[in-house]
mmCIF file of C-alpha atoms in Angstrom:
data_model
loop_
_atom_site.group_PDB
_atom_site.id
_atom_site.type_symbol
_atom_site.label_atom_id
_atom_site.label_comp_id
_atom_site.label_asym_id
_atom_site.label_seq_id
_atom_site.Cartn_x
_atom_site.Cartn_y
_atom_site.Cartn_z
ATOM 1 C CA UNK A 1 -20.741 -34.098 65.787
ATOM 2 C CA UNK A 2 -21.455 -30.438 66.535
ATOM 3 C CA UNK A 3 -20.439 -29.219 69.988
ATOM 4 C CA UNK A 4 -23.421 -28.082 72.049
ATOM 5 C CA UNK A 5 -23.136 -25.899 75.150
ATOM 6 C CA UNK A 6 -25.625 -24.306 77.498
ATOM 7 C CA UNK A 7 -26.026 -20.584 76.801
ATOM 8 C CA UNK A 8 -26.978 -18.614 79.913
ATOM 9 C CA UNK A 9 -28.651 -15.801 77.971
ATOM 10 C CA UNK A 10 -30.719 -18.150 75.790
ATOM 11 C CA UNK A 11 -31.349 -20.531 78.707
ATOM 12 C CA UNK A 12 -30.853 -23.669 76.650
ATOM 13 C CA UNK A 13 -28.213 -25.983 75.230
ATOM 14 C CA UNK A 14 -27.417 -24.755 71.731
ATOM 15 C CA UNK A 15 -24.825 -25.479 69.028
ATOM 16 C CA UNK A 16 -21.485 -23.811 69.590
ATOM 17 C CA UNK A 17 -20.006 -23.337 66.134
ATOM 18 C CA UNK A 18 -17.194 -20.761 66.197
ATOM 19 C CA UNK A 19 -14.800 -20.055 63.349
ATOM 20 C CA UNK A 20 -11.237 -21.386 63.051
ATOM 21 C CA UNK A 21 -10.034 -19.052 65.841
ATOM 22 C CA UNK A 22 -12.169 -19.161 68.986
ATOM 23 C CA UNK A 23 -12.024 -15.940 71.001
ATOM 24 C CA UNK A 24 -12.914 -16.427 74.673
ATOM 25 C CA UNK A 25 -12.849 -14.213 77.749
ATOM 26 C CA UNK A 26 -13.203 -15.534 81.289
ATOM 27 C CA UNK A 27 -13.230 -13.451 84.420
ATOM 28 C CA UNK A 28 -10.176 -14.202 86.524
ATOM 29 C CA UNK A 29 -9.235 -13.705 90.126
ATOM 30 C CA UNK A 30 -8.840 -10.757 92.482
ATOM 31 C CA UNK A 31 -5.406 -11.691 93.847
ATOM 32 C CA UNK A 32 -5.584 -10.944 97.533
ATOM 33 C CA UNK A 33 -5.492 -14.597 98.649
ATOM 34 C CA UNK A 34 -4.536 -18.015 97.283
ATOM 35 C CA UNK A 35 -6.449 -20.006 94.660
ATOM 36 C CA UNK A 36 -9.247 -22.151 96.082
ATOM 37 C CA UNK A 37 -11.097 -25.168 94.677
ATOM 38 C CA UNK A 38 -14.009 -23.060 93.436
ATOM 39 C CA UNK A 39 -11.655 -20.963 91.319
ATOM 40 C CA UNK A 40 -9.847 -24.106 90.143
ATOM 41 C CA UNK A 41 -13.159 -25.644 89.046
ATOM 42 C CA UNK A 42 -13.911 -22.569 86.950
ATOM 43 C CA UNK A 43 -10.472 -22.512 85.330
ATOM 44 C CA UNK A 44 -10.498 -26.268 84.733
ATOM 45 C CA UNK A 45 -13.838 -26.054 82.901
ATOM 46 C CA UNK A 46 -12.449 -23.683 80.282
ATOM 47 C CA UNK A 47 -9.193 -25.650 80.173
ATOM 48 C CA UNK A 48 -11.066 -28.796 79.100
ATOM 49 C CA UNK A 49 -13.153 -26.751 76.667
ATOM 50 C CA UNK A 50 -9.978 -25.387 75.078
ATOM 51 C CA UNK A 51 -8.495 -28.888 74.824
ATOM 52 C CA UNK A 52 -11.542 -30.216 73.001
ATOM 53 C CA UNK A 53 -11.745 -27.197 70.679
ATOM 54 C CA UNK A 54 -8.090 -27.685 69.765
ATOM 55 C CA UNK A 55 -8.767 -31.390 69.286
ATOM 56 C CA UNK A 56 -11.460 -30.333 66.795
ATOM 57 C CA UNK A 57 -8.886 -28.281 64.897
ATOM 58 C CA UNK A 58 -9.568 -24.783 66.244
ATOM 59 C CA UNK A 59 -7.058 -22.285 67.511
ATOM 60 C CA UNK A 60 -8.145 -20.838 70.851
ATOM 61 C CA UNK A 61 -7.443 -17.409 72.288
ATOM 62 C CA UNK A 62 -8.542 -17.292 75.916
ATOM 63 C CA UNK A 63 -8.096 -14.059 77.864
ATOM 64 C CA UNK A 64 -8.411 -14.215 81.666
ATOM 65 C CA UNK A 65 -8.107 -10.894 83.463
ATOM 66 C CA UNK A 66 -6.516 -10.130 86.819
ATOM 67 C CA UNK A 67 -8.478 -7.646 88.935
ATOM 68 C CA UNK A 68 -5.581 -5.987 90.721
ATOM 69 C CA UNK A 69 -7.540 -2.910 91.796
ATOM 70 C CA UNK A 70 -10.986 -3.052 93.405
ATOM 71 C CA UNK A 71 -12.625 -2.804 96.822
ATOM 72 C CA UNK A 72 -11.565 -6.309 97.903
ATOM 73 C CA UNK A 73 -7.858 -6.106 97.173
ATOM 74 C CA UNK A 74 -7.599 -2.530 98.446
ATOM 75 C CA UNK A 75 -9.279 -3.542 101.703
ATOM 76 C CA UNK A 76 -6.957 -6.532 102.147
ATOM 77 C CA UNK A 77 -3.862 -4.431 101.383
ATOM 78 C CA UNK A 78 -5.042 -1.837 103.918
ATOM 79 C CA UNK A 79 -5.520 -4.585 106.514
ATOM 80 C CA UNK A 80 -2.032 -5.996 105.900
ATOM 81 C CA UNK A 81 -0.377 -2.593 105.624
ATOM 82 C CA UNK A 82 1.111 -3.321 102.187
ATOM 83 C CA UNK A 83 0.881 -1.781 98.721
ATOM 84 C CA UNK A 84 -2.007 -3.270 96.752
ATOM 85 C CA UNK A 85 0.207 -3.979 93.716
ATOM 86 C CA UNK A 86 2.799 -5.770 95.860
ATOM 87 C CA UNK A 87 0.003 -7.924 97.279
ATOM 88 C CA UNK A 88 -1.261 -8.685 93.770
ATOM 89 C CA UNK A 89 2.192 -9.682 92.476
ATOM 90 C CA UNK A 90 2.849 -11.987 95.432
ATOM 91 C CA UNK A 91 -0.518 -13.736 95.209
ATOM 92 C CA UNK A 92 -0.468 -14.046 91.401
ATOM 93 C CA UNK A 93 2.923 -15.781 91.589
ATOM 94 C CA UNK A 94 1.366 -18.387 93.896
ATOM 95 C CA UNK A 95 -1.805 -18.718 91.842
ATOM 96 C CA UNK A 96 0.049 -19.060 88.539
ATOM 97 C CA UNK A 97 2.239 -21.742 90.104
ATOM 98 C CA UNK A 98 -0.825 -23.678 91.242
ATOM 99 C CA UNK A 99 -2.367 -23.522 87.763
ATOM 100 C CA UNK A 100 0.863 -24.709 86.153
ATOM 101 C CA UNK A 101 0.958 -27.633 88.569
ATOM 102 C CA UNK A 102 -2.611 -28.518 87.589
ATOM 103 C CA UNK A 103 -1.607 -28.560 83.930
ATOM 104 C CA UNK A 104 -3.866 -25.682 82.904
ATOM 105 C CA UNK A 105 -3.402 -24.598 79.281
ATOM 106 C CA UNK A 106 -1.692 -21.161 79.387
ATOM 107 C CA UNK A 107 -3.858 -18.144 78.567
ATOM 108 C CA UNK A 108 -3.541 -16.302 75.279
ATOM 109 C CA UNK A 109 -3.337 -13.222 77.507
ATOM 110 C CA UNK A 110 -3.696 -12.518 81.248
ATOM 111 C CA UNK A 111 -3.904 -8.721 81.482
ATOM 112 C CA UNK A 112 -4.187 -6.758 84.715
ATOM 113 C CA UNK A 113 -6.805 -4.105 85.293
ATOM 114 C CA UNK A 114 -4.114 -1.546 86.122
ATOM 115 C CA UNK A 115 -2.560 -2.135 82.691
ATOM 116 C CA UNK A 116 -5.720 -0.869 81.062
ATOM 117 C CA UNK A 117 -6.340 2.541 82.635
ATOM 118 C CA UNK A 118 -5.940 4.418 79.306
ATOM 119 C CA UNK A 119 -8.221 1.856 77.624
ATOM 120 C CA UNK A 120 -10.763 2.193 80.425
ATOM 121 C CA UNK A 121 -10.769 5.987 80.181
ATOM 122 C CA UNK A 122 -11.293 5.809 76.427
ATOM 123 C CA UNK A 123 -14.046 3.231 76.866
ATOM 124 C CA UNK A 124 -15.908 5.389 79.396
ATOM 125 C CA UNK A 125 -15.691 8.270 76.922
ATOM 126 C CA UNK A 126 -17.353 6.057 74.298
ATOM 127 C CA UNK A 127 -20.223 5.201 76.660
ATOM 128 C CA UNK A 128 -20.718 8.871 77.563
ATOM 129 C CA UNK A 129 -20.714 9.871 73.895
ATOM 130 C CA UNK A 130 -23.361 7.231 73.187
ATOM 131 C CA UNK A 131 -25.673 8.943 75.687
ATOM 132 C CA UNK A 132 -25.882 5.980 78.070
ATOM 133 C CA UNK A 133 -23.854 7.420 80.968
ATOM 134 C CA UNK A 134 -23.857 10.538 83.148
ATOM 135 C CA UNK A 135 -21.624 12.323 85.644
ATOM 136 C CA UNK A 136 -22.585 12.941 89.261
ATOM 137 C CA UNK A 137 -20.678 13.457 92.499
ATOM 138 C CA UNK A 138 -17.292 13.115 90.835
ATOM 139 C CA UNK A 139 -18.251 9.729 89.397
ATOM 140 C CA UNK A 140 -19.521 8.433 86.052
ATOM 141 C CA UNK A 141 -22.526 6.109 86.069
ATOM 142 C CA UNK A 142 -24.156 3.928 83.429
ATOM 143 C CA UNK A 143 -27.866 4.692 83.032
ATOM 144 C CA UNK A 144 -29.644 1.342 83.080
ATOM 145 C CA UNK A 145 -32.951 2.836 81.961
ATOM 146 C CA UNK A 146 -31.315 3.949 78.714
ATOM 147 C CA UNK A 147 -30.546 0.365 77.689
ATOM 148 C CA UNK A 148 -33.694 -1.608 76.952
ATOM 149 C CA UNK A 149 -31.881 -4.963 76.809
ATOM 150 C CA UNK A 150 -30.677 -4.753 80.425
ATOM 151 C CA UNK A 151 -31.517 -8.158 81.907
ATOM 152 C CA UNK A 152 -30.860 -10.059 78.680
ATOM 153 C CA UNK A 153 -28.393 -12.442 80.355
ATOM 154 C CA UNK A 154 -29.757 -12.895 83.884
ATOM 155 C CA UNK A 155 -33.508 -12.566 83.111
ATOM 156 C CA UNK A 156 -34.041 -11.365 86.690
ATOM 157 C CA UNK A 157 -36.888 -9.247 88.031
ATOM 158 C CA UNK A 158 -35.975 -5.774 89.279
ATOM 159 C CA UNK A 159 -36.372 -6.671 92.977
ATOM 160 C CA UNK A 160 -33.945 -9.567 92.616
ATOM 161 C CA UNK A 161 -31.488 -7.340 90.741
ATOM 162 C CA UNK A 162 -31.601 -4.822 93.569
ATOM 163 C CA UNK A 163 -31.043 -7.526 96.176
ATOM 164 C CA UNK A 164 -28.033 -8.945 94.344
ATOM 165 C CA UNK A 165 -26.613 -5.493 93.618
ATOM 166 C CA UNK A 166 -26.673 -4.716 97.342
ATOM 167 C CA UNK A 167 -25.096 -8.091 98.170
ATOM 168 C CA UNK A 168 -22.396 -7.930 95.485
ATOM 169 C CA UNK A 169 -20.995 -4.429 95.734
ATOM 170 C CA UNK A 170 -23.461 -2.567 93.521
ATOM 171 C CA UNK A 171 -24.310 0.071 96.169
ATOM 172 C CA UNK A 172 -27.939 0.700 95.143
ATOM 173 C CA UNK A 173 -28.227 3.190 98.017
ATOM 174 C CA UNK A 174 -25.656 5.562 96.427
ATOM 175 C CA UNK A 175 -27.428 8.986 96.536
ATOM 176 C CA UNK A 176 -25.694 10.164 93.339
ATOM 177 C CA UNK A 177 -27.467 7.562 91.224
ATOM 178 C CA UNK A 178 -30.533 8.413 89.176
ATOM 179 C CA UNK A 179 -31.656 4.794 89.488
ATOM 180 C CA UNK A 180 -30.500 2.395 92.238
ATOM 181 C CA UNK A 181 -29.524 -0.121 89.530
ATOM 182 C CA UNK A 182 -27.230 2.322 87.720
ATOM 183 C CA UNK A 183 -23.631 1.208 88.081
ATOM 184 C CA UNK A 184 -20.368 3.070 88.380
ATOM 185 C CA UNK A 185 -17.878 3.329 85.528
ATOM 186 C CA UNK A 186 -15.486 5.727 87.276
ATOM 187 C CA UNK A 187 -15.414 6.664 90.955
ATOM 188 C CA UNK A 188 -13.497 9.042 93.226
ATOM 189 C CA UNK A 189 -10.777 7.335 95.247
ATOM 190 C CA UNK A 190 -10.608 7.420 99.016
ATOM 191 C CA UNK A 191 -7.549 9.245 100.452
ATOM 192 C CA UNK A 192 -5.589 5.992 100.957
ATOM 193 C CA UNK A 193 -6.578 4.439 97.600
ATOM 194 C CA UNK A 194 -4.785 4.603 94.236
ATOM 195 C CA UNK A 195 -5.939 7.372 91.939
ATOM 196 C CA UNK A 196 -5.574 8.223 88.270
ATOM 197 C CA UNK A 197 -6.349 11.479 86.508
ATOM 198 C CA UNK A 198 -9.366 11.594 84.211
ATOM 199 C CA UNK A 199 -11.599 14.121 82.475
ATOM 200 C CA UNK A 200 -14.118 13.544 85.267
ATOM 201 C CA UNK A 201 -11.705 14.075 88.129
ATOM 202 C CA UNK A 202 -9.144 11.868 89.890
ATOM 203 C CA UNK A 203 -10.323 8.393 90.787
ATOM 204 C CA UNK A 204 -10.284 4.720 89.851
ATOM 205 C CA UNK A 205 -12.312 2.346 87.667
ATOM 206 C CA UNK A 206 -15.549 0.703 88.681
ATOM 207 C CA UNK A 207 -15.636 -3.086 88.909
ATOM 208 C CA UNK A 208 -17.303 -3.941 85.601
ATOM 209 C CA UNK A 209 -15.515 -1.581 83.237
ATOM 210 C CA UNK A 210 -12.128 -3.347 83.242
ATOM 211 C CA UNK A 211 -13.483 -6.504 81.603
ATOM 212 C CA UNK A 212 -15.217 -4.634 78.796
ATOM 213 C CA UNK A 213 -12.120 -2.569 78.091
ATOM 214 C CA UNK A 214 -9.776 -5.552 78.239
ATOM 215 C CA UNK A 215 -12.010 -7.766 76.093
ATOM 216 C CA UNK A 216 -12.175 -5.046 73.441
ATOM 217 C CA UNK A 217 -8.416 -4.416 73.584
ATOM 218 C CA UNK A 218 -7.358 -8.064 73.552
ATOM 219 C CA UNK A 219 -10.019 -9.752 71.394
ATOM 220 C CA UNK A 220 -12.001 -7.135 69.474
ATOM 221 C CA UNK A 221 -15.610 -5.987 69.435
ATOM 222 C CA UNK A 222 -17.445 -9.326 69.528
ATOM 223 C CA UNK A 223 -16.158 -12.454 71.253
ATOM 224 C CA UNK A 224 -17.267 -16.042 70.738
ATOM 225 C CA UNK A 225 -17.651 -17.060 74.380
ATOM 226 C CA UNK A 226 -17.595 -15.290 77.737
ATOM 227 C CA UNK A 227 -17.319 -17.257 80.943
ATOM 228 C CA UNK A 228 -16.854 -17.137 84.670
ATOM 229 C CA UNK A 229 -18.558 -18.305 87.830
ATOM 230 C CA UNK A 230 -22.351 -18.269 87.991
ATOM 231 C CA UNK A 231 -22.144 -15.641 90.748
ATOM 232 C CA UNK A 232 -20.933 -13.187 88.085
ATOM 233 C CA UNK A 233 -24.062 -13.382 85.914
ATOM 234 C CA UNK A 234 -25.523 -10.459 87.857
ATOM 235 C CA UNK A 235 -24.450 -7.794 88.215
ATOM 236 C CA UNK A 236 -21.029 -8.214 86.625
ATOM 237 C CA UNK A 237 -21.766 -9.796 83.259
ATOM 238 C CA UNK A 238 -25.097 -8.053 82.825
ATOM 239 C CA UNK A 239 -23.353 -4.713 83.296
ATOM 240 C CA UNK A 240 -20.462 -5.704 81.048
ATOM 241 C CA UNK A 241 -22.823 -6.483 78.188
ATOM 242 C CA UNK A 242 -24.749 -3.244 78.618
ATOM 243 C CA UNK A 243 -21.716 -0.965 78.601
ATOM 244 C CA UNK A 244 -19.957 -2.864 75.811
ATOM 245 C CA UNK A 245 -22.907 -2.868 73.436
ATOM 246 C CA UNK A 246 -23.657 0.814 73.989
ATOM 247 C CA UNK A 247 -19.987 1.730 73.502
ATOM 248 C CA UNK A 248 -19.436 -0.191 70.263
ATOM 249 C CA UNK A 249 -22.949 -0.531 68.855
ATOM 250 C CA UNK A 250 -22.206 -4.212 68.174
ATOM 251 C CA UNK A 251 -23.052 -7.506 69.938
ATOM 252 C CA UNK A 252 -20.604 -8.185 72.750
ATOM 253 C CA UNK A 253 -20.786 -11.967 73.237
ATOM 254 C CA UNK A 254 -22.104 -14.780 71.056
ATOM 255 C CA UNK A 255 -22.276 -17.377 73.837
ATOM 256 C CA UNK A 256 -22.411 -16.991 77.640
ATOM 257 C CA UNK A 257 -21.130 -19.974 79.658
ATOM 258 C CA UNK A 258 -21.106 -20.047 83.463
ATOM 259 C CA UNK A 259 -19.682 -22.506 85.999
ATOM 260 C CA UNK A 260 -21.721 -23.427 89.085
ATOM 261 C CA UNK A 261 -20.506 -22.782 92.592
ATOM 262 C CA UNK A 262 -18.495 -25.229 94.696
ATOM 263 C CA UNK A 263 -19.747 -25.399 98.269
ATOM 264 C CA UNK A 264 -18.181 -26.336 101.578
ATOM 265 C CA UNK A 265 -20.558 -27.392 104.307
ATOM 266 C CA UNK A 266 -23.511 -26.281 102.188
ATOM 267 C CA UNK A 267 -22.209 -22.724 101.725
ATOM 268 C CA UNK A 268 -20.738 -21.303 98.514
ATOM 269 C CA UNK A 269 -16.948 -21.477 98.712
ATOM 270 C CA UNK A 270 -15.761 -17.871 98.600
ATOM 271 C CA UNK A 271 -13.091 -15.571 99.921
ATOM 272 C CA UNK A 272 -15.661 -13.285 101.507
ATOM 273 C CA UNK A 273 -17.019 -16.159 103.625
ATOM 274 C CA UNK A 274 -13.584 -17.619 104.339
ATOM 275 C CA UNK A 275 -14.793 -21.216 103.844
ATOM 276 C CA UNK A 276 -12.035 -22.236 101.457
ATOM 277 C CA UNK A 277 -10.106 -25.308 100.438
ATOM 278 C CA UNK A 278 -6.867 -24.083 98.872
ATOM 279 C CA UNK A 279 -5.311 -25.708 95.820
ATOM 280 C CA UNK A 280 -1.851 -25.198 97.306
ATOM 281 C CA UNK A 281 -2.802 -27.318 100.329
ATOM 282 C CA UNK A 282 -4.189 -30.118 98.138
ATOM 283 C CA UNK A 283 -1.026 -30.120 96.030
ATOM 284 C CA UNK A 284 1.044 -30.898 99.125
ATOM 285 C CA UNK A 285 -0.651 -34.288 99.507
ATOM 286 C CA UNK A 286 -2.125 -35.257 96.143
ATOM 287 C CA UNK A 287 -1.124 -35.762 92.522
ATOM 288 C CA UNK A 288 -2.326 -32.769 90.443
ATOM 289 C CA UNK A 289 -4.033 -35.187 88.040
ATOM 290 C CA UNK A 290 -6.068 -36.570 90.934
ATOM 291 C CA UNK A 291 -7.213 -33.045 91.802
ATOM 292 C CA UNK A 292 -8.340 -32.595 88.188
ATOM 293 C CA UNK A 293 -10.303 -35.863 88.427
ATOM 294 C CA UNK A 294 -11.926 -34.897 91.724
ATOM 295 C CA UNK A 295 -13.197 -31.679 90.151
ATOM 296 C CA UNK A 296 -14.033 -33.183 86.755
ATOM 297 C CA UNK A 297 -16.272 -35.783 88.371
ATOM 298 C CA UNK A 298 -18.893 -33.005 88.649
ATOM 299 C CA UNK A 299 -20.734 -31.354 85.764
ATOM 300 C CA UNK A 300 -19.757 -27.715 85.390
ATOM 301 C CA UNK A 301 -23.370 -26.466 85.584
ATOM 302 C CA UNK A 302 -24.289 -28.353 88.761
ATOM 303 C CA UNK A 303 -23.410 -26.910 92.183
ATOM 304 C CA UNK A 304 -21.599 -29.454 94.347
ATOM 305 C CA UNK A 305 -20.010 -29.871 97.767
ATOM 306 C CA UNK A 306 -16.336 -30.412 98.408
ATOM 307 C CA UNK A 307 -15.790 -33.387 100.733
ATOM 308 C CA UNK A 308 -12.601 -34.938 102.080
ATOM 309 C CA UNK A 309 -13.537 -38.317 100.571
ATOM 310 C CA UNK A 310 -13.278 -36.926 97.035
ATOM 311 C CA UNK A 311 -9.484 -36.993 96.901
ATOM 312 C CA UNK A 312 -8.854 -40.627 97.919
ATOM 313 C CA UNK A 313 -11.494 -41.752 95.408
ATOM 314 C CA UNK A 314 -9.914 -39.628 92.654
ATOM 315 C CA UNK A 315 -6.434 -40.961 93.477
ATOM 316 C CA UNK A 316 -7.683 -44.544 93.192
ATOM 317 C CA UNK A 317 -9.325 -43.768 89.852
ATOM 318 C CA UNK A 318 -6.106 -42.207 88.578
ATOM 319 C CA UNK A 319 -4.112 -45.274 89.613
ATOM 320 C CA UNK A 320 -6.499 -47.558 87.692
ATOM 321 C CA UNK A 321 -6.282 -45.403 84.563
ATOM 322 C CA UNK A 322 -2.507 -45.308 84.604
ATOM 323 C CA UNK A 323 -2.256 -49.039 85.201
ATOM 324 C CA UNK A 324 -4.383 -49.612 82.094
ATOM 325 C CA UNK A 325 -1.561 -48.257 79.937
ATOM 326 C CA UNK A 326 -1.406 -46.627 76.531
ATOM 327 C CA UNK A 327 -4.201 -46.796 73.990
ATOM 328 C CA UNK A 328 -7.081 -44.895 72.411
ATOM 329 C CA UNK A 329 -9.962 -46.786 74.020
ATOM 330 C CA UNK A 330 -12.918 -44.553 74.977
ATOM 331 C CA UNK A 331 -11.510 -41.625 72.989
ATOM 332 C CA UNK A 332 -14.574 -41.226 70.778
ATOM 333 C CA UNK A 333 -16.888 -41.640 73.766
ATOM 334 C CA UNK A 334 -15.004 -38.901 75.621
ATOM 335 C CA UNK A 335 -15.185 -36.616 72.598
ATOM 336 C CA UNK A 336 -18.937 -37.189 72.335
ATOM 337 C CA UNK A 337 -19.411 -36.495 76.049
ATOM 338 C CA UNK A 338 -17.467 -33.230 75.887
ATOM 339 C CA UNK A 339 -19.433 -32.162 72.810
ATOM 340 C CA UNK A 340 -22.616 -32.738 74.841
ATOM 341 C CA UNK A 341 -22.408 -29.652 77.071
ATOM 342 C CA UNK A 342 -18.956 -30.578 78.378
ATOM 343 C CA UNK A 343 -20.239 -33.657 80.224
ATOM 344 C CA UNK A 344 -17.091 -34.593 82.149
ATOM 345 C CA UNK A 345 -18.808 -37.105 84.497
ATOM 346 C CA UNK A 346 -19.922 -39.066 81.421
ATOM 347 C CA UNK A 347 -16.412 -38.812 79.964
ATOM 348 C CA UNK A 348 -14.875 -40.181 83.171
ATOM 349 C CA UNK A 349 -17.402 -43.024 83.240
ATOM 350 C CA UNK A 350 -16.518 -43.971 79.652
ATOM 351 C CA UNK A 351 -12.841 -44.210 80.555
ATOM 352 C CA UNK A 352 -13.688 -46.240 83.668
ATOM 353 C CA UNK A 353 -15.593 -48.726 81.504
ATOM 354 C CA UNK A 354 -12.690 -49.098 79.081
ATOM 355 C CA UNK A 355 -10.249 -49.608 81.959
ATOM 356 C CA UNK A 356 -12.531 -52.252 83.456
ATOM 357 C CA UNK A 357 -12.422 -54.035 80.101
ATOM 358 C CA UNK A 358 -8.630 -54.043 80.209
ATOM 359 C CA UNK A 359 -8.113 -51.403 77.527
ATOM 360 C CA UNK A 360 -5.504 -48.628 77.446
ATOM 361 C CA UNK A 361 -6.938 -45.112 77.780
ATOM 362 C CA UNK A 362 -3.999 -42.732 77.575
ATOM 363 C CA UNK A 363 -5.327 -40.656 74.651
ATOM 364 C CA UNK A 364 -8.795 -40.276 76.146
ATOM 365 C CA UNK A 365 -7.283 -39.279 79.489
ATOM 366 C CA UNK A 366 -4.985 -36.767 77.785
ATOM 367 C CA UNK A 367 -8.006 -35.017 76.274
ATOM 368 C CA UNK A 368 -9.069 -34.315 79.862
ATOM 369 C CA UNK A 369 -5.573 -33.085 80.737
ATOM 370 C CA UNK A 370 -4.645 -36.274 82.594
ATOM 371 C CA UNK A 371 -1.110 -37.499 81.863
#
């Protein structure tokens, strides 16, 4: 059976047929606070995808970046009175520990934005040479009007793009821009912010440029799959694609895959809103496998609400599975469910049915990362 996944750019479920080595890039975390359930749901989605691809005989190379320099982490470091890199190291140690506890398959690479400054500078030079960027006010901007395919992933109207750009750090009111939708590749640093020398003056990278530079450095010109939360579709991934394709002249991504938001009390769970359920707190009281089951009970493309009742129900399910013992019951059903747009709720239901029939399900559970 051919694996089929929803492609955000094509807006439909399509065959996903990579070569023997599957190159994937997912946007990681800005480490100024602990990992929350929304982040865990995103990471777990690509963890299960990797497990099934390996089960199919592929090698997987998943790169997940660490944004250790941007407005959010610099603001938090300023608030705490600490160095932004010290804050990043401390938080990444906690986050990496949480992911290990959850049994997440290790990344092929987990590069930091600050490790890529030379790559970023070279990448910006490529975009400028292609004629798709300009300098103004000590910054370098990408010219959206020069790229006719802008909007190819999000398919949004201009008014909606402007609204989201204003909401998500795009600064459409920047007077140095030729077009409010133009986005920054390099920007001057504030007096208390880190700064690197460049041909365009001292400063620091824009938000989007690190992922393009890191994806090119770690995986090459074209990658098989790019992922992240659905809140990154615009502007982040739209801008990534534009700058990458103008820099290299080649397609950037073959398949775009996004994970829906996890809500708390009806609001998107996010650091900016502060409505978070932290993985570290859940791990104090619950088996990591139960946390995986609580998250996996929801389809990755469907937004859902975190509720306290989810964990007791997941713990009971885990106990039933483990009591069923070893065996390969439901394995083919789980494989078929994962090949059908990573349908984890259907996979869990198949294992439940086998357990109810008194069959061992250890191999099927292992495919979902459940020991």
